[in-house]
CSV table of C-alpha atoms and ligand atoms in Angstrom, one decimal:
chain,number,residue,atom,x,y,z
A,2,UNK,CA,-21.9,-35.9,-14.3
A,3,UNK,CA,-24.1,-32.9,-13.8
A,4,UNK,CA,-23.0,-29.8,-15.8
A,5,UNK,CA,-21.8,-27.9,-12.7
A,6,UNK,CA,-19.8,-30.9,-11.5
A,7,UNK,CA,-18.1,-31.2,-14.9
A,8,UNK,CA,-17.3,-27.5,-14.7
A,9,UNK,CA,-15.7,-28.0,-11.3
A,10,UNK,CA,-13.7,-31.0,-12.5
A,11,UNK,CA,-12.4,-29.0,-15.5
A,12,UNK,CA,-11.4,-26.1,-13.3
A,13,UNK,CA,-9.5,-28.5,-11.0
A,14,UNK,CA,-7.8,-30.1,-14.0
A,15,UNK,CA,-6.7,-26.7,-15.2
A,16,UNK,CA,-5.2,-25.9,-11.8
A,17,UNK,CA,-3.3,-29.2,-11.9
A,18,UNK,CA,-2.0,-28.4,-15.4
A,19,UNK,CA,-0.9,-24.9,-14.2
A,20,UNK,CA,0.9,-26.6,-11.3
A,21,UNK,CA,-1.1,-24.5,-8.9
A,22,UNK,CA,-2.9,-27.5,-7.3
A,23,UNK,CA,-2.4,-27.6,-3.5
A,24,UNK,CA,-2.4,-30.6,-1.3
A,25,UNK,CA,-2.5,-31.0,2.5
A,26,UNK,CA,0.0,-32.9,4.5
A,27,UNK,CA,-1.4,-35.0,7.3
A,28,UNK,CA,0.8,-34.3,10.4
A,29,UNK,CA,0.7,-37.1,12.9
A,30,UNK,CA,2.1,-35.6,16.1
A,31,UNK,CA,2.6,-32.2,17.7
A,32,UNK,CA,4.1,-29.2,16.0
A,33,UNK,CA,7.8,-28.7,16.3
A,34,UNK,CA,11.0,-28.6,14.2
A,35,UNK,CA,10.5,-32.4,13.6
A,36,UNK,CA,7.1,-33.4,12.4
A,37,UNK,CA,5.8,-36.8,11.5
A,38,UNK,CA,4.2,-37.0,8.0
A,39,UNK,CA,3.2,-40.3,6.4
A,40,UNK,CA,5.2,-42.2,8.9
A,41,UNK,CA,8.3,-40.2,7.9
A,42,UNK,CA,10.1,-37.6,10.1
A,43,UNK,CA,10.6,-34.2,8.4
A,44,UNK,CA,12.5,-31.2,9.6
A,45,UNK,CA,10.1,-28.4,9.2
A,46,UNK,CA,11.0,-24.8,8.2
A,47,UNK,CA,7.5,-23.7,7.4
A,48,UNK,CA,5.4,-23.2,10.5
A,49,UNK,CA,4.5,-19.8,12.1
A,50,UNK,CA,5.2,-21.2,15.5
A,51,UNK,CA,8.0,-18.6,15.8
A,52,UNK,CA,8.7,-18.9,19.5
A,53,UNK,CA,8.2,-22.7,19.7
A,54,UNK,CA,5.2,-22.5,22.0
A,55,UNK,CA,2.6,-24.5,20.1
A,56,UNK,CA,3.6,-27.8,21.8
A,57,UNK,CA,5.0,-26.2,25.1
A,58,UNK,CA,3.9,-28.4,28.0
A,59,UNK,CA,3.0,-25.3,30.1
A,60,UNK,CA,0.5,-24.3,27.5
A,61,UNK,CA,-0.9,-27.8,27.4
A,62,UNK,CA,-1.2,-27.8,31.2
A,63,UNK,CA,-2.9,-24.4,31.2
A,64,UNK,CA,-5.4,-25.6,28.5
A,65,UNK,CA,-6.2,-28.7,30.6
A,66,UNK,CA,-6.7,-26.5,33.7
A,67,UNK,CA,-9.0,-24.3,31.6
A,68,UNK,CA,-11.1,-27.3,30.6
A,69,UNK,CA,-11.4,-28.4,34.2
A,70,UNK,CA,-12.6,-24.9,35.2
A,71,UNK,CA,-14.7,-24.0,32.2
A,72,UNK,CA,-15.5,-27.2,30.3
A,73,UNK,CA,-14.9,-27.3,26.5
A,74,UNK,CA,-17.5,-25.3,24.6
A,75,UNK,CA,-18.3,-21.6,25.2
A,76,UNK,CA,-21.9,-22.4,24.5
A,77,UNK,CA,-22.9,-19.1,22.8
A,78,UNK,CA,-21.7,-15.9,21.2
A,79,UNK,CA,-19.9,-13.3,23.4
A,80,UNK,CA,-23.0,-11.0,23.4
A,81,UNK,CA,-25.3,-13.8,24.5
A,82,UNK,CA,-23.7,-15.9,27.3
A,83,UNK,CA,-20.4,-17.1,25.8
A,84,UNK,CA,-18.1,-14.3,27.2
A,85,UNK,CA,-16.3,-16.0,30.1
A,86,UNK,CA,-14.1,-14.5,32.8
A,87,UNK,CA,-11.2,-16.3,31.1
A,88,UNK,CA,-11.8,-14.3,27.9
A,89,UNK,CA,-12.3,-11.1,29.9
A,90,UNK,CA,-9.0,-11.2,31.8
A,91,UNK,CA,-7.1,-12.2,28.7
A,92,UNK,CA,-8.5,-9.1,27.0
A,93,UNK,CA,-7.3,-7.0,29.8
A,94,UNK,CA,-3.8,-8.5,29.7
A,95,UNK,CA,-3.6,-8.1,25.9
A,96,UNK,CA,-4.6,-4.4,26.3
A,97,UNK,CA,-1.8,-3.9,28.8
A,98,UNK,CA,0.7,-5.8,26.7
A,99,UNK,CA,0.0,-3.7,23.6
A,100,UNK,CA,-0.3,-0.4,25.5
A,101,UNK,CA,-3.9,0.1,24.3
A,102,UNK,CA,-7.0,1.0,26.3
A,103,UNK,CA,-8.8,-2.2,25.4
A,104,UNK,CA,-8.6,-5.4,23.5
A,105,UNK,CA,-11.3,-7.7,22.0
A,106,UNK,CA,-10.9,-11.4,21.3
A,107,UNK,CA,-11.8,-13.2,18.1
A,108,UNK,CA,-11.9,-16.8,17.0
A,109,UNK,CA,-9.4,-16.3,14.2
A,110,UNK,CA,-7.3,-13.5,12.7
A,111,UNK,CA,-9.3,-13.8,9.4
A,112,UNK,CA,-12.5,-12.9,11.3
A,113,UNK,CA,-10.8,-10.2,13.3
A,114,UNK,CA,-9.7,-8.5,10.1
A,115,UNK,CA,-13.2,-8.8,8.5
A,116,UNK,CA,-14.7,-7.5,11.7
A,117,UNK,CA,-12.5,-4.5,12.1
A,118,UNK,CA,-12.5,-3.2,8.5
A,119,UNK,CA,-16.3,-3.7,8.1
A,120,UNK,CA,-17.1,-2.1,11.4
A,121,UNK,CA,-14.9,1.0,10.8
A,122,UNK,CA,-15.8,1.8,7.2
A,123,UNK,CA,-18.7,1.2,4.9
A,124,UNK,CA,-20.5,2.7,1.8
A,125,UNK,CA,-19.3,6.2,1.2
A,126,UNK,CA,-16.0,5.7,3.0
A,127,UNK,CA,-12.7,4.7,1.5
A,128,UNK,CA,-10.2,2.0,2.5
A,129,UNK,CA,-6.6,2.2,1.4
A,130,UNK,CA,-4.6,-1.1,1.4
A,131,UNK,CA,-1.0,-2.0,0.6
A,132,UNK,CA,-0.9,-4.2,-2.5
A,133,UNK,CA,0.7,-7.1,-0.6
A,134,UNK,CA,-1.7,-7.1,2.4
A,135,UNK,CA,-2.9,-10.4,3.7
A,136,UNK,CA,-6.0,-11.9,2.0
A,137,UNK,CA,-8.2,-11.4,5.1
A,138,UNK,CA,-7.5,-7.6,5.0
A,139,UNK,CA,-8.3,-7.4,1.3
A,140,UNK,CA,-11.5,-9.5,1.8
A,141,UNK,CA,-12.5,-7.1,4.7
A,142,UNK,CA,-12.0,-4.1,2.4
A,143,UNK,CA,-14.2,-5.7,-0.3
A,144,UNK,CA,-16.9,-6.8,2.1
A,145,UNK,CA,-17.1,-3.4,3.7
A,146,UNK,CA,-18.4,-1.9,0.5
A,147,UNK,CA,-16.2,1.2,1.0
A,148,UNK,CA,-14.3,2.5,-2.0
A,149,UNK,CA,-11.3,0.2,-2.3
A,150,UNK,CA,-7.9,1.7,-3.2
A,151,UNK,CA,-4.6,-0.2,-3.2
A,152,UNK,CA,-1.3,1.6,-3.0
A,153,UNK,CA,2.2,0.4,-4.1
A,154,UNK,CA,3.8,-1.9,-1.6
A,155,UNK,CA,5.3,-0.2,1.5
A,156,UNK,CA,5.1,3.1,-0.3
A,157,UNK,CA,4.1,5.9,2.0
A,158,UNK,CA,4.4,8.5,-0.8
A,159,UNK,CA,1.9,6.6,-2.9
A,160,UNK,CA,-0.4,6.5,0.1
A,161,UNK,CA,-0.1,10.2,0.5
A,162,UNK,CA,-1.0,10.8,-3.1
A,163,UNK,CA,-4.1,8.6,-2.6
A,164,UNK,CA,-5.1,10.4,0.6
A,165,UNK,CA,-4.7,13.8,-1.1
A,166,UNK,CA,-7.6,12.9,-3.5
A,167,UNK,CA,-11.2,13.8,-3.0
A,168,UNK,CA,-12.2,13.1,0.6
A,169,UNK,CA,-15.8,12.2,1.4
A,170,UNK,CA,-16.5,9.9,4.3
A,171,UNK,CA,-14.1,8.2,6.7
A,172,UNK,CA,-10.7,6.9,5.5
A,173,UNK,CA,-9.1,3.8,6.8
A,174,UNK,CA,-5.5,2.8,5.9
A,175,UNK,CA,-4.7,-0.8,6.4
A,176,UNK,CA,-1.3,-2.6,6.4
A,177,UNK,CA,0.4,-5.7,7.5
A,178,UNK,CA,3.1,-4.9,10.1
A,179,UNK,CA,5.3,-7.7,8.8
A,180,UNK,CA,4.4,-8.8,5.3
A,181,UNK,CA,3.7,-12.5,5.3
A,182,UNK,CA,5.3,-13.5,2.0
A,183,UNK,CA,8.3,-11.1,1.9
A,184,UNK,CA,9.0,-10.8,5.6
A,185,UNK,CA,9.6,-7.1,5.3
A,186,UNK,CA,8.3,-4.4,7.7
A,187,UNK,CA,5.8,-1.7,6.7
A,188,UNK,CA,7.1,1.9,7.0
A,189,UNK,CA,4.8,2.5,9.9
A,190,UNK,CA,6.1,5.9,11.1
A,191,UNK,CA,5.7,7.3,7.5
A,192,UNK,CA,2.3,5.7,7.1
A,193,UNK,CA,1.2,7.1,10.5
A,194,UNK,CA,2.4,10.6,9.6
A,195,UNK,CA,0.5,10.4,6.2
A,196,UNK,CA,-2.6,9.4,8.1
A,197,UNK,CA,-2.2,12.2,10.7
A,198,UNK,CA,-1.9,14.8,7.9
A,199,UNK,CA,-5.1,13.6,6.3
A,200,UNK,CA,-7.2,12.7,9.3
A,201,UNK,CA,-7.2,9.0,8.3
A,202,UNK,CA,-7.3,6.0,10.7
A,203,UNK,CA,-4.4,3.6,10.6
A,204,UNK,CA,-4.9,-0.2,11.1
A,205,UNK,CA,-1.9,-2.5,11.5
A,206,UNK,CA,-2.2,-6.3,11.3
A,207,UNK,CA,0.8,-7.5,13.4
A,208,UNK,CA,0.2,-11.2,12.9
A,209,UNK,CA,3.9,-11.9,12.3
A,210,UNK,CA,5.3,-9.1,14.5
A,211,UNK,CA,3.8,-9.5,18.0
A,212,UNK,CA,5.8,-11.7,20.2
A,213,UNK,CA,8.7,-11.8,17.7
A,214,UNK,CA,9.7,-8.3,16.6
A,215,UNK,CA,11.5,-6.0,19.2
A,216,UNK,CA,13.5,-7.1,22.2
A,217,UNK,CA,10.4,-7.5,24.3
A,218,UNK,CA,8.2,-8.9,21.6
A,219,UNK,CA,6.1,-5.8,21.5
A,220,UNK,CA,5.8,-6.0,17.7
A,221,UNK,CA,6.2,-3.5,14.9
A,222,UNK,CA,4.2,-0.7,16.5
A,223,UNK,CA,6.3,-0.8,19.7
A,224,UNK,CA,9.5,-0.7,17.6
A,225,UNK,CA,8.1,2.2,15.5
A,226,UNK,CA,7.1,3.9,18.8
A,227,UNK,CA,3.6,4.5,17.6
A,228,UNK,CA,0.9,5.3,20.3
A,229,UNK,CA,-2.7,4.4,20.2
A,230,UNK,CA,-3.5,7.9,18.8
A,231,UNK,CA,-1.0,7.4,15.9
A,232,UNK,CA,-2.0,3.8,15.2
A,233,UNK,CA,-5.5,3.5,16.5
A,234,UNK,CA,-6.3,-0.1,15.3
A,235,UNK,CA,-3.9,-2.9,16.2
A,236,UNK,CA,-4.7,-6.5,15.2
A,237,UNK,CA,-2.7,-9.4,16.5
A,238,UNK,CA,-3.0,-13.2,16.1
A,239,UNK,CA,-2.6,-15.9,18.8
A,240,UNK,CA,-2.0,-18.9,16.5
A,241,UNK,CA,1.5,-17.8,15.5
A,242,UNK,CA,4.1,-16.6,18.0
A,243,UNK,CA,1.6,-17.2,20.9
A,244,UNK,CA,1.2,-20.9,19.9
A,245,UNK,CA,-2.5,-21.1,20.6
A,246,UNK,CA,-5.4,-20.0,18.5
A,247,UNK,CA,-7.5,-16.9,17.8
A,248,UNK,CA,-6.8,-13.2,17.5
A,249,UNK,CA,-7.6,-9.8,19.0
A,250,UNK,CA,-8.0,-6.2,18.1
A,251,UNK,CA,-6.7,-3.5,20.4
A,252,UNK,CA,-7.5,0.2,20.5
A,253,UNK,CA,-9.5,2.9,22.2
A,254,UNK,CA,-12.8,2.5,24.0
A,255,UNK,CA,-14.6,4.0,20.9
A,256,UNK,CA,-12.9,1.5,18.5
A,257,UNK,CA,-13.6,-1.5,20.7
A,258,UNK,CA,-17.2,-0.6,21.5
A,259,UNK,CA,-17.8,0.0,17.8
A,260,UNK,CA,-16.6,-3.5,17.0
A,261,UNK,CA,-18.7,-5.0,19.8
A,262,UNK,CA,-21.8,-3.2,18.6
A,263,UNK,CA,-21.4,-3.4,14.8
A,264,UNK,CA,-18.9,-6.1,13.7
A,265,UNK,CA,-20.9,-9.1,12.3
A,266,UNK,CA,-17.9,-11.5,12.5
A,267,UNK,CA,-17.9,-10.7,16.2
A,268,UNK,CA,-21.6,-10.7,16.9
A,269,UNK,CA,-22.8,-13.8,14.9
A,270,UNK,CA,-20.4,-16.4,16.0
A,271,UNK,CA,-19.8,-18.7,19.0
A,272,UNK,CA,-17.1,-17.4,21.4
A,273,UNK,CA,-13.9,-19.6,21.3
A,274,UNK,CA,-13.4,-22.1,24.1
A,275,UNK,CA,-12.5,-20.3,27.3
A,276,UNK,CA,-9.7,-22.9,27.9
A,277,UNK,CA,-7.9,-21.5,24.8
A,278,UNK,CA,-7.9,-18.1,26.6
A,279,UNK,CA,-6.4,-19.7,29.7
A,280,UNK,CA,-3.7,-21.3,27.6
A,281,UNK,CA,-3.1,-18.0,25.8
A,282,UNK,CA,-2.6,-16.2,29.2
A,283,UNK,CA,0.2,-18.7,29.9
A,284,UNK,CA,1.6,-18.0,26.4
A,285,UNK,CA,1.5,-14.3,27.0
A,286,UNK,CA,3.6,-14.7,30.2
A,287,UNK,CA,6.2,-16.7,28.4
A,288,UNK,CA,6.3,-14.2,25.5
A,289,UNK,CA,7.0,-11.5,28.0
A,290,UNK,CA,9.5,-13.3,30.2
A,291,UNK,CA,11.5,-15.6,28.0
A,292,UNK,CA,13.3,-13.1,25.8
A,293,UNK,CA,16.0,-15.8,25.2
A,294,UNK,CA,13.6,-17.2,22.6
A,295,UNK,CA,13.8,-14.1,20.5
A,296,UNK,CA,17.6,-13.9,21.1
A,297,UNK,CA,18.1,-17.5,19.9
A,298,UNK,CA,15.9,-16.8,16.9
A,299,UNK,CA,18.0,-13.7,16.0
A,300,UNK,CA,21.1,-15.8,16.2
A,301,UNK,CA,19.7,-18.5,13.9
A,302,UNK,CA,18.6,-15.8,11.4
A,303,UNK,CA,21.9,-14.0,11.3
A,304,UNK,CA,23.8,-17.2,10.6
A,305,UNK,CA,21.3,-18.4,8.0
A,306,UNK,CA,21.5,-15.1,6.1
A,307,UNK,CA,25.3,-14.9,6.1
A,308,UNK,CA,25.7,-18.5,5.0
A,309,UNK,CA,22.8,-18.5,2.5
A,310,UNK,CA,24.3,-15.4,0.8
A,311,UNK,CA,27.6,-17.2,0.7
A,312,UNK,CA,25.8,-20.0,-1.2
A,313,UNK,CA,24.7,-17.5,-3.8
A,314,UNK,CA,21.0,-17.7,-2.9
A,315,UNK,CA,18.8,-14.6,-3.4
A,316,UNK,CA,17.3,-13.5,-0.1
A,317,UNK,CA,15.1,-10.5,0.6
A,318,UNK,CA,16.2,-7.7,3.0
A,319,UNK,CA,14.5,-8.8,6.3
A,320,UNK,CA,15.5,-9.6,9.8
A,321,UNK,CA,12.2,-11.4,10.6
A,322,UNK,CA,11.8,-15.2,10.9
A,323,UNK,CA,10.2,-15.1,7.4
A,324,UNK,CA,13.1,-15.7,5.1
A,325,UNK,CA,12.1,-16.1,1.4
A,326,UNK,CA,14.6,-17.6,-1.0
A,327,UNK,CA,13.7,-16.3,-4.5
A,328,UNK,CA,13.5,-19.0,-7.2
A,329,UNK,CA,11.8,-17.0,-10.0
A,330,UNK,CA,9.9,-19.6,-12.0
A,331,UNK,CA,7.2,-21.9,-10.6
A,332,UNK,CA,9.2,-24.9,-12.0
A,333,UNK,CA,12.3,-23.9,-10.1
A,334,UNK,CA,10.5,-23.2,-6.8
A,335,UNK,CA,8.7,-26.6,-7.0
A,336,UNK,CA,11.9,-28.5,-8.0
A,337,UNK,CA,13.7,-26.9,-5.0
A,338,UNK,CA,11.0,-27.6,-2.6
A,339,UNK,CA,10.8,-31.3,-3.8
A,340,UNK,CA,14.6,-31.7,-3.5
A,341,UNK,CA,14.5,-30.4,0.1
A,342,UNK,CA,11.7,-32.8,0.8
A,343,UNK,CA,13.8,-35.7,-0.5
A,344,UNK,CA,16.4,-34.6,1.9
A,345,UNK,CA,13.8,-34.8,4.7
A,346,UNK,CA,13.3,-31.0,5.0
A,347,UNK,CA,9.9,-29.4,4.6
A,348,UNK,CA,9.8,-25.9,3.1
A,349,UNK,CA,6.9,-24.7,1.1
A,350,UNK,CA,7.1,-23.3,-2.4
A,351,UNK,CA,5.0,-20.1,-2.8
A,352,UNK,CA,3.7,-19.5,-6.2
A,353,UNK,CA,1.6,-16.9,-8.1
A,354,UNK,CA,-1.1,-15.7,-7.5
A,355,UNK,CA,0.0,-15.6,-3.8
A,356,UNK,CA,3.2,-13.7,-5.0
A,357,UNK,CA,3.7,-11.8,-8.2
A,358,UNK,CA,4.6,-13.7,-11.4
A,359,UNK,CA,8.3,-14.4,-11.8
A,360,UNK,CA,8.9,-14.3,-8.0
A,361,UNK,CA,8.0,-17.8,-7.0
A,362,UNK,CA,10.0,-18.7,-3.9
A,363,UNK,CA,10.8,-20.9,-1.0
A,364,UNK,CA,9.3,-19.5,2.1
A,365,UNK,CA,11.6,-20.5,4.9
A,366,UNK,CA,10.4,-19.7,8.4
A,367,UNK,CA,12.5,-20.1,11.6
A,368,UNK,CA,11.4,-20.9,15.1
A,369,UNK,CA,13.1,-20.5,18.5
A,370,UNK,CA,12.8,-24.3,18.8
A,371,UNK,CA,15.2,-24.9,15.9
A,372,UNK,CA,18.8,-25.7,17.0
A,373,UNK,CA,22.1,-25.0,15.2
A,374,UNK,CA,22.4,-28.6,14.0
A,375,UNK,CA,19.0,-28.3,12.3
A,376,UNK,CA,20.1,-25.1,10.6
A,377,UNK,CA,23.3,-26.9,9.4
A,378,UNK,CA,21.0,-29.5,7.8
A,379,UNK,CA,19.0,-26.9,6.0
A,380,UNK,CA,22.1,-25.0,4.8
A,381,UNK,CA,23.6,-28.3,3.6
A,382,UNK,CA,20.5,-29.1,1.6
A,383,UNK,CA,20.3,-25.6,0.2
A,384,UNK,CA,23.9,-26.0,-1.0
A,385,UNK,CA,22.9,-29.0,-3.0
A,386,UNK,CA,19.7,-27.7,-4.7
A,387,UNK,CA,19.3,-29.0,-8.3
A,388,UNK,CA,20.1,-26.8,-11.3
A,389,UNK,CA,16.8,-25.8,-12.8
A,390,UNK,CA,16.7,-23.2,-15.6
A,391,UNK,CA,14.7,-20.1,-14.5
A,392,UNK,CA,12.3,-20.1,-17.4
A,393,UNK,CA,8.6,-20.0,-17.8
A,394,UNK,CA,6.6,-17.8,-15.5
B,403,LIG,C1,-2.2,-15.7,9.6
B,403,LIG,C2,-2.6,-14.3,9.3
B,403,LIG,C3,-3.9,-13.8,9.5
B,403,LIG,C4,-5.0,-14.8,9.9
B,403,LIG,O1,-4.9,-15.2,11.2
B,403,LIG,P1,-5.6,-16.6,11.6
B,403,LIG,O2,-5.7,-16.5,13.0
B,403,LIG,O3,-4.7,-17.6,11.1
B,403,LIG,O4,-7.0,-16.6,10.9
B,403,LIG,C5,-4.2,-12.5,9.3
B,403,LIG,N1,-3.2,-11.7,8.9
B,403,LIG,C6,-2.0,-12.1,8.6
B,403,LIG,C7,-1.0,-11.1,8.1
B,403,LIG,C8,-1.6,-13.4,8.8
B,403,LIG,O5,-0.4,-13.8,8.6
């Protein structure tokens, strides 16, 4: 073996020894509460398909219709010849949905975040990020070459202290709307007020909020009542509640045109298939009209929280479909996840470094497509988790 290959193998062996090794499941059919893995049916509580739209036949029909009208590939980047009428009209509808002047589509949320942060700040500027921000926001901050400052999780006072420091260049404050591992909401009104007092821009990644949070699915910014002026950069993903794929950034004319002109993850990549945009338009209509999906989800969440607390499980204070159950040690989280899998239930164990040491957990996520009997199965399995001492890290 070449030296470099031996090094890679040693590193992988170390990950295995640390019980940090990750494996992929091969899912055989469509997404849904029941998925087929290795010929076995599992009840899944770990997808981000919050409204149960990923396998909705109306989306599949719209996608097929899109393929009939636009073919499969977009053929080029948006700035060359890949920007289709399907993309364009979806952007207009997303702008209207979010109450922003304009919206701009991206192939993935990861790229949208790299694009927005790197286009809005650079060398000589400063980016402030919540410690628990999604990896793509952190990576965008690092790639931008702006001064990089993290503030304590969901702590607007800590942000204020940072913003009160020396101010050269532009300042961009970046936060998740709903934090992906804890399920809690950012204190958006306080963050926006700190930004207003210090002439900083606020960017909110609402990947887990749009479509889910608020009676109309308008997301965390709508619930906080923040206008485009107060929260000028809104990022949303389409692969979670919307059930399709891709993402968008919404904001003012100046923000969106800056992204089009400057954002390398926008300029140097092939536009997503137009048919995906057609399917996403169908999803947007369902998100806006079928509020029973959010109501059903809230019913499941309320019952889960009440009964899980009754079982003595440690939950976090959140009303979102992301419901972590704290285990503590990696060993305990893995043993719990394995026990659930034995019972035919799929729930991922989240370990450091994704979460802080000592806070390994089960990350349970709910979907509007779960029914009460499936929740009963989950609660019954949680009532029979094995005893595992909470030792180690
Ligand atoms: C999933 C996620 C992303 C990335 O979106 P993709 O479309 O999956 O690339 C970005 N931010 C947050 C908070 C997310 O949860």
